[in-house]
């Protein structure tokens, strides 16, 4: 699950990671109030106004701006709230900005002593360990740094049995070229950041930039935080941060029924049990010249209710010209699934696109017979090649 910057920073702060003070606003009036409150709290005379959307690269797209007066705050908030922010990480039409984060300016007095670093925590799939990836060349496009100066990207692998060690945090601070107070603060920052990552069951923290101020404090000025969905059951407070506005409406509905659905651009809807079989089915559709309209795993327990919901979700996509159901009956019996399909077809009514059902495994013959005898416009097959031929004939 992706979080907004202000939500990610709230988690960081809980674990003692230094973040600038900020307040979320939904209108220019609230933005001005927030700016005044921050001024009282921190003495800041300038603020940054930051669009809160699930996408990076906001600065370049005009979604992060410095305000030098309260009038500025109002004007900029008015510009940004309601805009469709376009960045390299948004769809071409952009993302509607509903909220802004008003934050104390960390860069004033704008001296050259301010330094920007890059730091992220993520899983290294090759070693099966979390790692801290960091670079003294932060603030800018980290992909470009990786390409042009790969020697400027460092990694520190964390042993899961002992967690981050002091010497590792010191190595990070050393590689950033720090000394004295800034060195000590960076050590604290790295340790707290790693603990926050572990404690919140995150799958990605990306802090770009981490800033060293002219008075040697270290802050997370930006925060991209992704939480592992499988851990949300034990993080109710984080789950409550979910923003459905940022997600695809069909995918949101699918998740309500525990269906793993990802929308794609093709025209053959797929309903499959098991992620591996779903991937293989998409390959098969592509190899026979079609394009899958979605990935959909109805899960191991493909019961009648879930089959029906899956049909409804696939049918919401106007591009779908045919549906291929590919179910392997292992624990679940094919005749039960077939009955579920027949019931769903009748319950939904007016389905005017062809449905091809391929059942294999326990009671496959009985399942096929049930469909063939139902009198519905549902085509059945047992072999996958037959199913794929049927799809091609129909399209
Ligand atoms: P992103 O573009 O979505 O990655 O958003 P960031 O939070 O990284 O902000 C983009 C850029 O705005 C940063 O790289 C900074 O250069 C600048 N910026 C962020 N916070 C401040 C601030 O407090 N003061 C000033 N003057 N600039 C800031
Ligand atoms: Mn950033």
Coordinates of C-alpha atoms and ligand atoms in Angstrom, one line a residue, residues 5 48 50 55-60 64 66 103-107 116 139 208-209 221-222, ligand 1:
X5 CA 4.2 11.9 2.0
X48 CA 7.0 24.9 1.2
X50 CA 3.6 20.3 -1.4
X55 CA 3.6 10.0 -7.3
X56 CA 7.1 11.3 -7.2
X57 CA 8.7 14.0 -9.4
X58 CA 6.3 16.6 -8.0
X59 CA 8.9 19.3 -7.9
X60 CA 9.5 19.3 -11.6
X64 CA 6.3 21.7 -4.8
X66 CA 8.4 27.7 -1.9
X103 CA 5.9 22.6 5.7
X104 CA 8.5 24.7 7.4
X105 CA 11.2 25.7 4.9
X106 CA 14.3 23.7 5.7
X107 CA 16.6 25.4 3.3
X116 CA 21.0 16.9 -0.1
X139 CA 17.8 15.6 -4.4
X208 CA 15.1 11.9 -1.4
X209 CA 16.3 14.3 -0.3
X221 CA 12.6 16.3 3.6
X222 CA 10.7 13.9 1.3
Ligands
LIG1 P1 9.4 15.3 -5.4 O1 9.8 16.2 -6.5 O2 8.1 14.7 -5.5 O3 10.5 14.2 -5.2 O4 9.3 16.2 -4.0 P2 10.4 16.6 -2.9 O5 9.8 16.6 -1.6 O6 11.7 15.8 -3.1 O7 10.7 18.1 -3.3 C1 11.2 18.5 -4.6 C2 12.3 19.5 -4.4 O8 11.8 20.7 -3.7 C3 13.5 19.1 -3.4 O9 14.4 18.3 -4.1 C4 14.0 20.4 -2.9 O10 15.0 20.9 -3.8 C5 12.8 21.3 -2.9 N1 12.4 21.4 -1.5 C6 11.8 20.5 -0.7 N2 11.6 21.0 0.5 C7 12.1 22.2 0.5 C8 12.2 23.2 1.5 O11 11.8 23.1 2.7 N3 12.7 24.4 1.1 C9 13.2 24.7 -0.1 N4 13.6 25.9 -0.4 N5 13.1 23.7 -1.1 C10 12.5 22.5 -0.8

